[in-house]
Phi, psi and omega in degrees: 000143180253118178275135181246126182229134177219162182236345184232171179295320179295318178296320179295325179296314178293322178301315182292327176298318180293318180297322179291322182287334184238063181297137180085346181261342189237161174219126181275131178251111179265182178092187178307137189299316181301314180295322180296317179296317181298317181292316181295321181298324182280333189254342189245157176281329181215157178231144167240114182255119177271067186217166173294147182297321180299314179296320181294319178300315181295324180288326183278330189311313182289347186265346187292136181236300184205138184296339180280344183238338180296143178290155173284141184232131176241136177252136175242130183287168185303324181274357180070028182272329187227144172243107190261122173285107190261321187214138177069048183304313179263298185301320180269357178074020183291329180296312179291326178295320178299321178294318178296314179299316179300318179295320183286321184258006184057041177253160178271120177290136179244111184234119185253000177302130189301318182295319179293320182294329183261356180082008179271129182293132176288137182296337179268011179242009186275356179080010179245140172300152183216158176220150174112198189273074183300314182297320182293314182290321178298318179298320177297319178298319181290323183279353182079013178286157181297131174230125181265129177259123176233139184215144172296316179216162174291131179236145185289081177268158172291170181296139178252153184296161187295341178282355173265110186239146182293138182241023179102168182284164176104140180287354176229170189306126176065009182079003180247127181305136177279151177294145178307136178087355179295136180248125178280141183290330181245165177294146182226134175249117182253145172236105189202149172261006180264153174282119183230152176289137181245133174272182183289351179233038182238144171229139174241128174265137184254099177288151179281062189266353184252138172243129178253118175271138184229133169241150184203152172279155179299133179088007179299146181275156178301316184299323181291317180291310182297317180297321178297313181299313181298317180296317181296316179296316180298314182295331180271359181072031182248149182270133176295338180290345179264004176285122181269332181189158168261145181232143180203186181273153182307323183297343181252015185300327182252016180294116185304323181296320179286315179299318180293321178296319177298320178296320178298323180278345181074035182229160178280167174253128176247136183238156179226152177291158178298325179297317179296314181294325180294338181273355182272129179284121183232155181280341186228067177290160183213149178284334185296307178293331178298318179287326186278315187230002173092017176217141181287354178211136174247300186299305182293315184294319181294319180296317180293321180296317182290326181289333178079193185302133176085005179296142183246122179285106181274320182231111177295172183309132178224139181268155172289165183224065178290153181278132172082006178204165180293155177294142178242002182218148172228155174210158176218155183235131179235139175262128176293148169291153178307132183234105181282180185227128178242117174256122178263111195247125173271127184267000182082186187280353177138327180288137183298323183283358173257006168277122188288153175304325179294321177297317179299317180299319180291323178297322181282339179278334188282137173268344177229129177245130179238130180185169173298138187304319182290330176286323176301318180299330182293329189235014183303325182289347179274348184282149174287152174302137179096354178294129178274124185252128176242107185237153179208173187267186180300149176085004183241036184298313182297323178297317179296320179297315180297319180297315182298316180294319180297319179294322177293320178297334177282358175103006184272163169267113190243139170244124175252118189257152174211162180280164180058228171262129185296345179266000182245105182052036185221212197273347185297313185295314177294328179290315182288337174292335179271330190279141173252193182275013180270002174227156174275133180238131180235130177260133179243108184293154178223165178285122183280163176298323179297318180289320179296317179294320180298321179296326178288320184286329183139254178216059183287343183257030183292343177233193184305139182210164182217149173250135181227128174274133179267005177282125179259022176290325181246344182233128180301145181300328181300323179289316179299314181298321179297322180290321178295318179298321180295320178295322178295315180297322183275357180058049180256139173299136184238132169249123180265121170267160177045053191286327187198133175227179180298323181270354181227085186251358184253346186292318181295310177304321180295316180295319179295322179295323178296319178293324182294342177293338184242352183229153182285164179293341180273002179303126180296142177227128177255134181238115183233127179247136180051054183304131177079353182269160184302328180265016182291150177225157177206150171205155181252129180224203179228169181297328181279334189254351184299137178255104183301337182289347177273000186254141175222191185288346178269009186247145166244142182242122181248121181252125182288173173261191185290347178265347184292139181226156168268120181232116180054040177080008181242151180267120187229129172248116181301154181289341179203151180293336179298320179300318181297315182291323178293324179294325180294327179285000000 
């Protein structure tokens, strides 16, 4: 919950705007300001104070306890010009909150955290549990001092600055455990699920690479399940912070002991049917679970099933060992294979303000960017320092798709970019044709050229519409022509992509002629080139008057249906034919 506090009428006005924009997320604290701040500080995860920063600092000072538990605090000035991240920038989420407040109130977010200001990702913002000297290693990263990166496996991290250099495999130096008390001369960033000795300049990030499979008798206690898991991890030299989930059979989905143990670990429970688990090849099948729940293995099979392809059984099935009675719980531990992340990102039609915030976030999250060279140039300034860029020219779409998938399979966080929406005549389809279930794939929608052009023209897509590419490089012309005829027969508004190039100058006239068989010459046609860009142009013509020689590959052509009209210089397609007939009467 976000607590909102104000002291003046102007502050209350901005406060109420925020409360209206974020229903269910905020709570207004009235009354004397000091008391309001104290109550909000105790009750809320974050605060937005519509107060001067000096006054807010004095009110907060007696309340501060620990940066890991204090709420994040944002200050908004009386005029609503600035949203200042004042307290808990990372841990309390104040930096991201300041950005949200700024977007909602049209204020400028002010963030002074060094990592945010320089574009270097904060180690406490990566979404991974961590241990060690975060401040020391972060300072080394900021100062350009040597930082050695060591990892058990490649994990999809954001780009790190160039002074962070790989130091070989293994969660500890050189892959060989250091002797207790050993101090590394330089800062070290480790990515490991193993328990390793840490020096005064070391940080270890804990990826969610471990799956713990659990089997249990009905009525097992939380302490027995949780104690078994903790003991097994400790004995194997594995960190409980790297456990991503507990896995078990469907019949145990509501077993309090398993559910409670998962809660203690802070992870979800994933369940599988007995049939699925019975199909998993395990080293230690047993008749007992087969008789009880219908599968010869629960702990090992569930862990392997949850880990997916390439999972490695680190700890075979092990029973609990309570004193004076039979064991009621078993567990096994599997390590997931490295699983990279591929974000397929639509950049919109070209204007920077039509690149969505989600697209920007994905670009900054990616350590590898793959894209057409001209698209890379459009957003190069949005990338974090250290992002590895793989760019190529026109006609190499399949190569870019294969490259992006290969980089994700290697464990990296990859962004594959395309113009407009990446799923519309762009990179999503060739990439997903290459990708299997061994990587995470995220689609980021973008504003398409058809939508950008429609907004410029007026409202030509107010009723059913279709987009058709006139490029016959990948689709035979016979197929394209059949689709154009179908659109003409169905009286659907058509937007033509890739309408005309130097080597393809007859397709657009042919397509327009096919539409003209079913529509009059006065049918409105919108022609938009470089929609949304500074050099963009647009004009409204008709089916009889359009000049195809003015069209090129940077143009989209939108042809109306029989209901489309030019109204006050704008192209408008009514939402229904009934409106048209009622207007005529």
